[in-house]
XYZ file of C-alpha atoms in Angstrom:
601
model
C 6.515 4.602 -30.612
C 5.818 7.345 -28.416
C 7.269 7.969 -24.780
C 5.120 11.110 -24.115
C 2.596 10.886 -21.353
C -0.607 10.436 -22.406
C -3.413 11.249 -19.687
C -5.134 7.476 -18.873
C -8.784 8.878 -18.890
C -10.469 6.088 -19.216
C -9.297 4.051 -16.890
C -10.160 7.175 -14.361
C -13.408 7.437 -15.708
C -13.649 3.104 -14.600
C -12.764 4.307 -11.089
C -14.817 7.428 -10.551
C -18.277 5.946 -11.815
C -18.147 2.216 -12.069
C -15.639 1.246 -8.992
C -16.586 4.112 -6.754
C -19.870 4.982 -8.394
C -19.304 8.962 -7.535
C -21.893 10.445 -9.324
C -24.361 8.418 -8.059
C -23.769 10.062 -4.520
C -22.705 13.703 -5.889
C -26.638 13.573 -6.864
C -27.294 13.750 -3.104
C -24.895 16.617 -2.206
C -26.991 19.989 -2.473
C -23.885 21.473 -3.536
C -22.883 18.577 -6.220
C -26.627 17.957 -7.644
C -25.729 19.062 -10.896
C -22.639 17.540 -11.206
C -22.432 13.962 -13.209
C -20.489 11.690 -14.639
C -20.235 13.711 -18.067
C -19.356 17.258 -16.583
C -16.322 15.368 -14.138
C -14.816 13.734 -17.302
C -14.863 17.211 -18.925
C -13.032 18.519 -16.066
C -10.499 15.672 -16.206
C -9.922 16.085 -20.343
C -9.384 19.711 -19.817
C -6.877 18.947 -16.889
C -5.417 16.794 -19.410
C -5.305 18.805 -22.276
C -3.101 21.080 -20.314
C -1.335 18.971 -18.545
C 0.162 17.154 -21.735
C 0.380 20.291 -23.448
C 1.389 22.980 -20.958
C 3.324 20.860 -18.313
C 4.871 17.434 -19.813
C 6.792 19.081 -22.287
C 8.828 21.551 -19.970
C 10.354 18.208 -17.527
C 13.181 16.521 -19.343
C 14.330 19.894 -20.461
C 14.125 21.153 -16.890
C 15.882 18.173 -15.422
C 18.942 19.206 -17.570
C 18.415 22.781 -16.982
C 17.688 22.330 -13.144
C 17.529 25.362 -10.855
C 20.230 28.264 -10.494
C 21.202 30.380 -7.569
C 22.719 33.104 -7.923
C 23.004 35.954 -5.637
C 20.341 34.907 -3.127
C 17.588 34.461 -5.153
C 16.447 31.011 -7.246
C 15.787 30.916 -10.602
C 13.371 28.609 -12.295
C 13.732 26.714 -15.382
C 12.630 28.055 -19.163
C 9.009 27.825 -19.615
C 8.543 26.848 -15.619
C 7.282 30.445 -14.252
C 4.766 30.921 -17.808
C 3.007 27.528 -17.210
C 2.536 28.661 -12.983
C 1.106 31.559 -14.500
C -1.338 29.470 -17.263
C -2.355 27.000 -14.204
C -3.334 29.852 -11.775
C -5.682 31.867 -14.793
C -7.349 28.667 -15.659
C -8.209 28.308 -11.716
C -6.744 24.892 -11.673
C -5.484 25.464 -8.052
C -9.000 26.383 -6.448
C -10.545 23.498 -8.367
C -12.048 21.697 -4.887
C -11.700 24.932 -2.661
C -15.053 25.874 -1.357
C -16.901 28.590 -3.611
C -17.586 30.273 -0.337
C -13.655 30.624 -0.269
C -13.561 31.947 -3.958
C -12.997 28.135 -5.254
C -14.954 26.198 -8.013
C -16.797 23.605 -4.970
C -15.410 20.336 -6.918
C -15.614 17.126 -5.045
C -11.503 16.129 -3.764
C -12.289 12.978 -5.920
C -11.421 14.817 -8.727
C -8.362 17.077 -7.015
C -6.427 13.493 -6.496
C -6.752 12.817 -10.615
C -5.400 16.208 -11.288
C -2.144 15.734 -8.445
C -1.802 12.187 -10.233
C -1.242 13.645 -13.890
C 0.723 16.329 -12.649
C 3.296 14.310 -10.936
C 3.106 11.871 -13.899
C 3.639 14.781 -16.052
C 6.302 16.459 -14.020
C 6.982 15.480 -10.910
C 9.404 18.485 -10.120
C 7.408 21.454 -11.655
C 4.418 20.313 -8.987
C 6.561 20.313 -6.223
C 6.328 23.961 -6.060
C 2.254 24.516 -6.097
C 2.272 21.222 -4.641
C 1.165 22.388 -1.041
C -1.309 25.294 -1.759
C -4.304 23.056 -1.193
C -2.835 21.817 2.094
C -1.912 25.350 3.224
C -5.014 26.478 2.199
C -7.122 24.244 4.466
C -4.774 24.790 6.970
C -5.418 28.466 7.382
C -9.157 28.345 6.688
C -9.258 25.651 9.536
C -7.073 27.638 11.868
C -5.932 31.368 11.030
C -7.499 34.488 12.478
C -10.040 36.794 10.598
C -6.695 38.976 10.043
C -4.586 36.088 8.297
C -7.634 35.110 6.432
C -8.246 38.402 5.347
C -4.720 39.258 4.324
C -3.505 36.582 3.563
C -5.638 33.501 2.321
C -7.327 34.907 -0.965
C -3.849 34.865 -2.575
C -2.816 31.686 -1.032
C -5.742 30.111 -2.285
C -5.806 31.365 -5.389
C -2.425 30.294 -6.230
C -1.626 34.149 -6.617
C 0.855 33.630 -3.908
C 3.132 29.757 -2.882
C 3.626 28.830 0.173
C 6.047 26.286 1.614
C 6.415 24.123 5.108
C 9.311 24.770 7.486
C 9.517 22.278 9.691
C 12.695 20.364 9.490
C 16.211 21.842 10.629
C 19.735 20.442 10.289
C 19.368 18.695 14.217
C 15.940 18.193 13.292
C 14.576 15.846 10.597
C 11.763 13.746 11.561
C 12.164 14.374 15.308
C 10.328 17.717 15.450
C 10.657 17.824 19.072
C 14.499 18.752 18.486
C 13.528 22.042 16.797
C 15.414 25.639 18.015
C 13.743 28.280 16.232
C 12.455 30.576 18.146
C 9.457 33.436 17.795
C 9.977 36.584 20.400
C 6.640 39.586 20.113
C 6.425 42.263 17.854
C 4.101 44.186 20.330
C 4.238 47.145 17.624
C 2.782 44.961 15.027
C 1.083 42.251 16.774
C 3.455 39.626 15.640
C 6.595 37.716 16.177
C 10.086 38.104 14.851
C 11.329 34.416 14.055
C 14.475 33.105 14.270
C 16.153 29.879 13.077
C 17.674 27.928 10.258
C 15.620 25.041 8.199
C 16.786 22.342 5.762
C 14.892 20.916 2.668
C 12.689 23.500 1.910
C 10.659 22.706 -1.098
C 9.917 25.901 -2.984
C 11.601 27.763 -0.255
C 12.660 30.387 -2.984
C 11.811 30.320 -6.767
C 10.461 33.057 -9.201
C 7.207 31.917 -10.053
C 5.257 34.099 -7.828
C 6.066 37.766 -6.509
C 5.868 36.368 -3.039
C 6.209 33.342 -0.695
C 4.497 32.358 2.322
C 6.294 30.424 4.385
C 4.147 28.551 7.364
C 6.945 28.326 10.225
C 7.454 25.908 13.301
C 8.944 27.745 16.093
C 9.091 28.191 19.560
C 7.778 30.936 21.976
C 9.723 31.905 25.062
C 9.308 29.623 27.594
C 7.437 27.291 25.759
C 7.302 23.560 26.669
C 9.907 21.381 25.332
C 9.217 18.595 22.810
C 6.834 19.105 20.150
C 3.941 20.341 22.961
C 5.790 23.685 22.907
C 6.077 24.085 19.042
C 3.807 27.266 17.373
C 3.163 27.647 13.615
C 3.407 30.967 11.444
C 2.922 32.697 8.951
C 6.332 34.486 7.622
C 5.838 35.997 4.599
C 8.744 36.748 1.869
C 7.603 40.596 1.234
C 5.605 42.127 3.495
C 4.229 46.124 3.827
C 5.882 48.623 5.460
C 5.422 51.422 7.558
C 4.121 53.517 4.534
C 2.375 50.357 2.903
C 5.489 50.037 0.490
C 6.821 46.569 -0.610
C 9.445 45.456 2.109
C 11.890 42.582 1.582
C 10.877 40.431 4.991
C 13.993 39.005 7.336
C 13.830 35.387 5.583
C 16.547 34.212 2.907
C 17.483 31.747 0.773
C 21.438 30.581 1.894
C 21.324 27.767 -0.660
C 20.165 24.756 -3.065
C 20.596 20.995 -2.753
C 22.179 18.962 -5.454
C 20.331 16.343 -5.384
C 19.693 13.087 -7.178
C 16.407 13.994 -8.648
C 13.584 16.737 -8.915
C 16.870 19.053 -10.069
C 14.008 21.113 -11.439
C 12.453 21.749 -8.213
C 14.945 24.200 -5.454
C 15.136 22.237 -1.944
C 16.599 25.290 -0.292
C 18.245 25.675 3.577
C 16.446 28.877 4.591
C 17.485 31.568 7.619
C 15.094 33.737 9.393
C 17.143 36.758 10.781
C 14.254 38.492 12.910
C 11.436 37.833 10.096
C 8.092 38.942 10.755
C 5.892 36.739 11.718
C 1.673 35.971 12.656
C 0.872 33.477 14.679
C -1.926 30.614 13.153
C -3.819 29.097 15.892
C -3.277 28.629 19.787
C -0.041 29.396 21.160
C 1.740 25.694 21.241
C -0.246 24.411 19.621
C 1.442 24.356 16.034
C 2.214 20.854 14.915
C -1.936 20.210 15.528
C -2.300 23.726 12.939
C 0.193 22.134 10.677
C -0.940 18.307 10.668
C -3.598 19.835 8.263
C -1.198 20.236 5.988
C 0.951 17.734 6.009
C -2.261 14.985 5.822
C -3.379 16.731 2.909
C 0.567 16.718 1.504
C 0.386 13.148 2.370
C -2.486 11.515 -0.006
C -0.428 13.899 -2.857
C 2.302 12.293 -2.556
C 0.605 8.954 -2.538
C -0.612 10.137 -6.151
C 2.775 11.025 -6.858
C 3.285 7.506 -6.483
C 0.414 6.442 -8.563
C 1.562 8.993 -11.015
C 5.579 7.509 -11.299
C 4.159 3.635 -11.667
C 1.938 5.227 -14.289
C 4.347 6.638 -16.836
C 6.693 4.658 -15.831
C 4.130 1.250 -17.129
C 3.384 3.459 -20.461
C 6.876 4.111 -21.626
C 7.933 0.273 -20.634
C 4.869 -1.102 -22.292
C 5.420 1.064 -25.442
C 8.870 0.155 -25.841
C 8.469 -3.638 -25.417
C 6.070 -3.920 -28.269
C 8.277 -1.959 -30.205
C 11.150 -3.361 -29.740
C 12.107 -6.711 -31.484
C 14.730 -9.329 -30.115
C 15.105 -13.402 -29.806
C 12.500 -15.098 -31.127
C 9.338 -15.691 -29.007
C 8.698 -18.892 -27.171
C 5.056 -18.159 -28.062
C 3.051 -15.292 -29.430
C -0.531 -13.743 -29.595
C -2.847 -15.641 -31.969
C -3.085 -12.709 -34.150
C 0.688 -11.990 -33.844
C 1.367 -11.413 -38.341
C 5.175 -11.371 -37.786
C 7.507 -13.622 -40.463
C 8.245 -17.374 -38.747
C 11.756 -17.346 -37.085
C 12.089 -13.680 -36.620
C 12.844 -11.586 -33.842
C 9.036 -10.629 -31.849
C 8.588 -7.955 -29.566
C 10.187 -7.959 -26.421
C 6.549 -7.725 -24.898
C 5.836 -11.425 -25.633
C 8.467 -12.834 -23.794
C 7.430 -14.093 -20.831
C 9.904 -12.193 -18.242
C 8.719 -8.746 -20.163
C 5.111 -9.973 -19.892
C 5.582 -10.758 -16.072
C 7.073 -6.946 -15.805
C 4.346 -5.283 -17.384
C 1.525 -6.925 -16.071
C 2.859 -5.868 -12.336
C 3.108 -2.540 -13.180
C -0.074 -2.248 -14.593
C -1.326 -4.394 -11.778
C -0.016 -1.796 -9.349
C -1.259 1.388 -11.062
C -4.681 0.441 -11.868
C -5.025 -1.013 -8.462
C -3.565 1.734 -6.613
C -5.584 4.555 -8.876
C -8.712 2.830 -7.690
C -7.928 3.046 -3.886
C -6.088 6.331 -3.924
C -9.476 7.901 -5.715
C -11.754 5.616 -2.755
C -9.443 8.271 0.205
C -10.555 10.986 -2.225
C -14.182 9.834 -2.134
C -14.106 9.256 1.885
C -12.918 13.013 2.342
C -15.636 14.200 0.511
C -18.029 11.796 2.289
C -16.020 13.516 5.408
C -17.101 16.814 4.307
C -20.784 16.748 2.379
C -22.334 13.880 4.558
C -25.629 15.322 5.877
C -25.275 12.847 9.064
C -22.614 13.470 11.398
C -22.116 10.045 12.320
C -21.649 8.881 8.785
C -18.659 12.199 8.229
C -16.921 10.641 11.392
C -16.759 7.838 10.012
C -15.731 8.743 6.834
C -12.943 10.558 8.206
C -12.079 8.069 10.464
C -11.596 5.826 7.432
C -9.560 8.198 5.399
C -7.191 8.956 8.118
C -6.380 5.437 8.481
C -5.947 4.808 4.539
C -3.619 7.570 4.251
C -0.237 6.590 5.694
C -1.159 3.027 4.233
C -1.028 5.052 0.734
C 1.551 7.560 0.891
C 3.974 4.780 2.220
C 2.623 1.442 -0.054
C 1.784 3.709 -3.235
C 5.723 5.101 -3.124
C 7.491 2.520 -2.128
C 5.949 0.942 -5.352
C 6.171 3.894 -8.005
C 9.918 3.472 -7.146
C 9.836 -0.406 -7.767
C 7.762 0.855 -10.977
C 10.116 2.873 -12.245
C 13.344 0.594 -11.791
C 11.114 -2.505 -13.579
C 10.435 -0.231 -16.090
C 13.850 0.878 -16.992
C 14.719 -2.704 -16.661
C 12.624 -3.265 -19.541
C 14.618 -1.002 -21.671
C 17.631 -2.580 -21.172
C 20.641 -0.535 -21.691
C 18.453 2.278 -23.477
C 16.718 3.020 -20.204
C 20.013 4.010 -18.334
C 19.769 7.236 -21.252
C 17.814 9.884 -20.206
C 16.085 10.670 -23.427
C 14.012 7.736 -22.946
C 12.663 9.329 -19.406
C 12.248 6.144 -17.305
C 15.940 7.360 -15.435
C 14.557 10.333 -14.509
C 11.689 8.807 -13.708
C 13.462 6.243 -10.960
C 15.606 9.390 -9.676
C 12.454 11.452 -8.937
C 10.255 9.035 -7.304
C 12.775 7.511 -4.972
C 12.542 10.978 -2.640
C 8.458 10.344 -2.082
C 9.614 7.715 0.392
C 11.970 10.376 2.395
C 9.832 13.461 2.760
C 6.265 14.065 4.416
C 7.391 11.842 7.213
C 9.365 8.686 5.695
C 7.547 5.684 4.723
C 8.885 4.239 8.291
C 7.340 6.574 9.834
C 3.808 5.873 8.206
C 4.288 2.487 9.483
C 4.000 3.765 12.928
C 1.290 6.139 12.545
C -0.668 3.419 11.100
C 0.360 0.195 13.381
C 1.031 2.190 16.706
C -1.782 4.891 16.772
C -4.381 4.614 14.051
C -4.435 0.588 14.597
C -3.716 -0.449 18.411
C -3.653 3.084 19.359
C -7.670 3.528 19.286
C -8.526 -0.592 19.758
C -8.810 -1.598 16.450
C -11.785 0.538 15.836
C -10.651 2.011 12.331
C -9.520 -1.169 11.333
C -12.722 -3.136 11.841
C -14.101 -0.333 9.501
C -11.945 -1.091 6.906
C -12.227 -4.513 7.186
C -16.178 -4.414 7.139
C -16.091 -2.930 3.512
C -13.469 -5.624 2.255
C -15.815 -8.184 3.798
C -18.496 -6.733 2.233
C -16.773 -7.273 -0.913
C -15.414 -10.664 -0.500
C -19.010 -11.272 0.835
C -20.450 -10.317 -3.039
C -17.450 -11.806 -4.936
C -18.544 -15.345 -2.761
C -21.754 -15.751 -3.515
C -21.197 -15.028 -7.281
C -22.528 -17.678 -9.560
C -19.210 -17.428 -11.131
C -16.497 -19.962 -9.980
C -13.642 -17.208 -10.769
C -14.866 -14.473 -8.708
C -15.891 -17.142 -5.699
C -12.877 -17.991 -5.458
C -11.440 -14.387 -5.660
C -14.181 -13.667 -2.874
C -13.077 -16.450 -0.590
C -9.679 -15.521 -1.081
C -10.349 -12.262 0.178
C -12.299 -13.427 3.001
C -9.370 -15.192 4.095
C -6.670 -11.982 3.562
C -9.543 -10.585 6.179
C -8.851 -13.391 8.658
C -5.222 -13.509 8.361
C -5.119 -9.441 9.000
C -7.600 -9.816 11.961
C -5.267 -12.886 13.559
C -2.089 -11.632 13.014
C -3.263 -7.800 14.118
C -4.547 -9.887 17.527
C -1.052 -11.324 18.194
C 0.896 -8.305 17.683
C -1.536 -6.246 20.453
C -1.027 -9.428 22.319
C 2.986 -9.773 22.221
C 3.311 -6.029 22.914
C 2.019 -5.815 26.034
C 5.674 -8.027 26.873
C 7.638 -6.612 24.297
C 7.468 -3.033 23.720
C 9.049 -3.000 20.681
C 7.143 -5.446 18.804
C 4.704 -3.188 17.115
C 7.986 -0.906 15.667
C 9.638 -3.980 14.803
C 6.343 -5.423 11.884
C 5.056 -1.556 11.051
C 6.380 -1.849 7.720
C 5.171 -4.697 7.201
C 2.237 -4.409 8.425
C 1.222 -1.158 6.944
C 2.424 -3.557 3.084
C 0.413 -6.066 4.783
C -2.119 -3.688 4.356
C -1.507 -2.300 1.296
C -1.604 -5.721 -0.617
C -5.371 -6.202 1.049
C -6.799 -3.143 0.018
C -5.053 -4.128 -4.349
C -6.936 -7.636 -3.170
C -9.668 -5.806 -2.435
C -9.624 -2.958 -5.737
C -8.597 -6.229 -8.216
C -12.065 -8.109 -6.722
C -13.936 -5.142 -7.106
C -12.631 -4.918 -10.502
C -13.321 -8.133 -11.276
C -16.652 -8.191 -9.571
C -17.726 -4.818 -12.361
C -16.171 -6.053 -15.222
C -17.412 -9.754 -15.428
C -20.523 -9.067 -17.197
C -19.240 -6.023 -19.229
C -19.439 -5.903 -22.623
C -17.089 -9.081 -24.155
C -15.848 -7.710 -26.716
C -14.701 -4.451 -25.170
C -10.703 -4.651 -25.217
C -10.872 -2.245 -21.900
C -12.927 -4.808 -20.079
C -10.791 -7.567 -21.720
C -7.723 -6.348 -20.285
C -9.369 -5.878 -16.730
C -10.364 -9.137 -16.347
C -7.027 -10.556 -17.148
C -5.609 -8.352 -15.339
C -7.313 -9.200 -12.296
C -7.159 -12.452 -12.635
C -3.024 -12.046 -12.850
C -2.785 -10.490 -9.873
C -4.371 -12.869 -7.763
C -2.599 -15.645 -9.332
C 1.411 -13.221 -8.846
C 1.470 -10.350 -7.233
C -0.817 -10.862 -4.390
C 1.824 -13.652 -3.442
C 3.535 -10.805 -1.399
C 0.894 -10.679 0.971
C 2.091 -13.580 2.653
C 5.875 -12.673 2.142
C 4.669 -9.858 4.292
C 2.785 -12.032 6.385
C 5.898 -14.832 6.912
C 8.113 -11.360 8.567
C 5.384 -9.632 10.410
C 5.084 -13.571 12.074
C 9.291 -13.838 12.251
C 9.521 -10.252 13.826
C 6.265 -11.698 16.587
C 8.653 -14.655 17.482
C 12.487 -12.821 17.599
C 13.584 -9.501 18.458
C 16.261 -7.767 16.655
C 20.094 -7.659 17.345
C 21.308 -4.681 18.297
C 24.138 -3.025 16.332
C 27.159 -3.644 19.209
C 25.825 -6.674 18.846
C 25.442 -7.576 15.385
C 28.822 -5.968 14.408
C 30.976 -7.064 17.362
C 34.365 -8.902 16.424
C-alpha cells in the first residue's frame, strides 16, 4: 500500500479533451495552433514528475518542522527554499503568462491542473508562490510603465514573491474598516505607508532575496469606506540613494500558530514609513486588487479539488488493504478464503465513503478545469461578444467554486480519515494533516459566506439574472442531449437535469420576489444557494460524463468506473440538492431569531 500522491493524469487528460474538448478549440487560437492534446499531457507529466518528486516529499516533514522566527526574520523548512529555486528554473511559474510578458503563452486550462497537484502535493509549500500569477496580472492590468519596468519581470518570473495586505486586526473581511495610511514621498515619487496587517501569507520567508508586498492603504483625505482605499507596491529591499541594497521600512513582528499549513508563515506585518508606489488611480485600490484576489480565488477552489483528491487516494488505498469483519458481499472476482476477514473497501458504509469522494473530485476537477477553459475563451476569443461572455460566465462560476469546492475538500478529508479508523488520527498516515490544512480554504480569500453573497446578491439578482440564464443555457443544453438519448439511463439523467434547471429558475424567482419585502432574505439562503448551485453544475459534469463515456470502449476499466460512478451520484449524492433546496424554501418562509432573542432567559 502506498499513501504517496500519485498525479491522477488520466483522469485530467478525460477532462481537458473529452469533457471540455480543449484542443479542439486551441486549434483556432493563432497563438495555441500548435498546441494539442499530446504536447498539454506532456506538460502535465512533467508538472507531475516534479511535483511528486520535488514537492510531495518535503510536506509531512515540514508540517513537523513548521516555520521558525527568530530575530525578525522567518525561516523556511529543510528542502523548502531548494525546491522554490527548482520551480522558478524550470519556468513553472510563467507557464500561462503571456510570451509577450517573458511567459511560455499556455492556455489557464492547464495553470488550474498544475495549482491542483500542488496543493494536493503540499498544500503549505504553495501557499507562498501561490499568488504570483494573481499579482502578476494585477500589475500588467494596472501598474505604470515604471512598476512594470522595475518591478514586474521579477514578479513574474517568480525571481521575486509577493504577498496581499489587506486585512488588519479591526479589519478582516470588512475592508472598509482599514487605517493604514500612505502620505508622498515628493523626493521619490512615492508614498511612505503606514499601518499594521494580520494573516499575511508569505509575509516573510527565505525563499527569495526579496518580497513584494501589494498594500491597501489610505491617502490623506481620502473617502471613507472602501471608495477611499489605494493599492501599492512596498517592496522588502529597495535601492538607495547610491543604488545599494536598502532594508525597506516593512517588518515581520510575528508568526501564527496555527492549526494547519505550520509549514507556511501567516505573519502580522508593520510598515514604519515604508516606501511605497502607487498601482493604479488614486482610490481606486480594491478595483487594482480584485485582480488578484479573483485569480487567488479559482486557486483556492483547486486547493479544494486538490485536498478531496489525496484525501480519496490514501482512503481508497487503505480500505482495500486493510482486512476486518467478514463481508456481507464481495466482488465476483474477490479470491479471498470463505469466512475471512475482506477488505474494509467492500463493506458497504466504506463503499458509500469512497464513492462520494471520488464523486466529488472527479466532478469538481471537471468544472474547476470548464472556469479555466472560460478564461481562456475570455482572453483568445476573436469576437468580443463571445470574450464577454465568457467572462461573464467565469466570474459567476468562481465564488460558486472557491466556496462549494472547499467546503467539500474539508468534508473529503474528515470522510477520509474516517475511513482509517483510529490510524487516521496518526499523522504518518497524512489524511490529519490533510483535514487540518484544508479547513483554512473556507476562511481566507473572502470566507465561503462571503462567496455566497457575491454570488446570490450581485452576480445573481444584482445584474437580473443575466449570468445565470447563461449558465443555465449550457446545463440545458446538456440535459437537452442526455434527453433525447436512445439510452433509457442517460434520459433519465437528462430529464433529471432538466428539472434541477427548473427548480433553480423557480426558487431563484421567489427569492428576487420575497426580497423586495424582506431585505434580508437573499443573506439569509446565500449559502445555500451558492450549494444549490454547486450540486447543479456535479449534476451537470456527472451527465456530461455519462453522456462521453456511454459508448466508450466496454472493456476499458477507466470508462467502467465512470459510468458507475455517474450513475452513483445521481442515485446519493445529488440527494443534497434538495436538502439545499428544502432550507433555501424554509429561510423564503421565516426569518431568523435574533441573538437577544434566541438566548433570552
Amino acid at each position: 500500500m502506498s499513501l504517496d500522491y500519485r498525479v491522477p493524469l488520466r483522469d485530467m487528460r478525460f477532462v481537458i479533451d473529452e469533457w471540455i474538448g480543449a484542443p479542439a478549440w486551441w486549434r483556432s487560437v493563432p497563438v495555441w495552433e500548435d498546441l494539442d492534446s499530446a504536447m498539454a499531457q506532456q506538460v502535465l507529466e512533467e508538472a507531475a514528475r516534479f511535483v511528486v518528486e520535488r514537492i510531495a516529499p518535503l510536506n509531512a516533514a515540514g508540517d513537523l518542522e513548521g516555520c521558525r522566527f527568530e530575530g525578525g526574520e522567518v525561516t523556511m523548512p529543510a528542502g523548502f527554499r531548494e525546491a522554490y529555486a527548482d520551480f522558478v528554473a524550470a519556468g513553472w511559474p510563467t507557464l500561462a503568462l503571456d510570451t509577450d510578458a517573458g511567459g511560455q503563452g499556455l492556455p489557464q486550462l492547464l495553470e488550474v491542473a498544475l495549482q491542483e497537484m500542488l496543493a494536493a502535493a503540499n498544500h503549505a509549500w504553495l501557499m507562498s508562490p501561490g499568488l504570483t500569477h494573481g499579482a502578476t496580472a494585477c500589475l500588467m492590468a494596472h501598474g505604470s510603465d515604471a512598476l512594470q519596468r522595475d518591478w514586474l519581470p521579477k514578479v513574474a518570473s517568480g525571481e521575486w514573491l509577493t504577498t496581499m495586505c489587506l486585512s488588519e486586526p479591526q479589519a478582516g473581511s470588512d475592508l472598509s474598516l482599514l487605517r493604514a495610511r500612505a502620505m508622498p514621498e515628493p523626493e521619490r515619487d512615492a508614498w511612505r505607508i503606514q499601518g499594521s496587517k494580520i494573516f499575511i501569507s508569505g509575509g516573510d520567508h527565505d525563499l527569495t532575496d526579496n518580497i513584494v508586498h501589494l498594500v491597501l492603504a489610505r491617502l490623506p483625505h481620502s473617502p471613507a469606506g472602501t471608495r477611499g482605499l489605494s493599492l501599492f507596491v512596498v517592496p522588502k529591499w529597495i535601492a538607495g540613494a547610491n543604488g545599494e541594497r536598502v532594508r525597506n521600512g516593512v517588518h515581520c513582528e510575528g508568526i501564527e500558530k496555527k492549526m494547519g499549513l505550520k509549514a507556511s508563515p501567516t505573519c502580522s506585518m508593520h510598515f514604519e514609513n515604508a516606501l511605497g508606489w502607487l498601482v493604479g488611480e488614486p482610490h481606486r485600490g480594491l478595483a487594482s486588487m480584485f485582480v488578484m484576489m479573483n485569480a487567488a480565488r479559482l486557486q483556492v477552489a483547486m486547493q479544494g479539488v486538490g485536498h478531496a483528491q489525496v484525501a480519496w487516494q490514501r482512503a481508497h488505498a487503505y480500505a482495500h488493504e486493510r482486512a476486518q469483519m467478514r463481508a456481507v458481499s464481495a466482488p465476483a472476482n474477490y479470491e479471498g478464503e470463505p469466512g475471512q476477514a475482506a477488505p474494509i473497501a467492500f463493506h458497504p458504509a466504506m463503499r458509500r465513503i469512497l464513492l462520494d469522494l471520488r464523486a466529488t473530485v472527479e466532478g469538481e476537477r471537471a468544472i474547476g478545469y470548464w472556469i479555466g477553459y472560460w478564461l481562456d475563451v475570455a482572453a483568445r476569443h476573436p469576437e468580443a461578444q463571445e470574450r464577454q461572455a465568457a467572462g461573464q460566465l467565469a466570474s459567476l462560476l468562481t465564488p460558486i467554486a472557491k466556496a462549494f469546492f472547499t467546503a467539500n475538500g474539508f468534508t473529503a478529508a474528515s470522510n477520509a480519515l474516517q475511513v482509517f479508523g483510529g490510524y487516521g488520527y496518526i499523522h504518518e498516515y497524512g489524511v490529519e494533516q490533510t483535514v487540518r490544512d484544508s479547513r483554512v480554504a473556507m476562511l481566507y480569500e473572502g470566507t465561503n459566506e462571503i462567496q455566497g453573497i457575491d454570488l446570490l446578491v450581485r452576480k445573481v439578482l444584482g445584474d437580473g439574472g443575466e449570468a445565470l440564464r447563461g449558465l443555465l443555457a449550457h446545463v440545458n443544453g446538456e440535459a437537452t442531449c442526455c434527453a433525447a438519448s436512445g439510452d433509457a439511463v442517460l434520459h433519465d439523467v437528462g430529464a433529471r437535469l432538466q428539472a434541477l434547471v427548473a427548480e433553480v429558475q423557480r426558487v431563484t424567482g421567489e427569492i428576487e420576489r420575497g426580497s423586495m419585502g424582506d431585505r434580508e432574505l437573499p443573506y439569509r439562503v446565500a449559502d445555500d444557494y451558492l450549494a444549490l448551485l454547486g450540486w447543479l453544475l456535479l449534476a451537470f459534469a456527472w451527465a456530461r460524463t455519462l453522456r462521453i463515456v456511454l459508448d466508450a470502449a466496454a472493456n476499458d476499466p477507466f470508462y467502467a468506473e465512470k459510468r458507475s460512478t455517474a450513475q452513483y451520484f445521481f442515485a446519493y449524492p445529488l440527494a443534497a440538492f434538495d436538502h439545499r433546496l428544502s432550507l433555501i424554501e424554509a429561510g423564503c418562509r421565516a426569518p431568523l431569531p435574533h441573538a437577544q432573542h434566541a438566548f433570552s432567559d
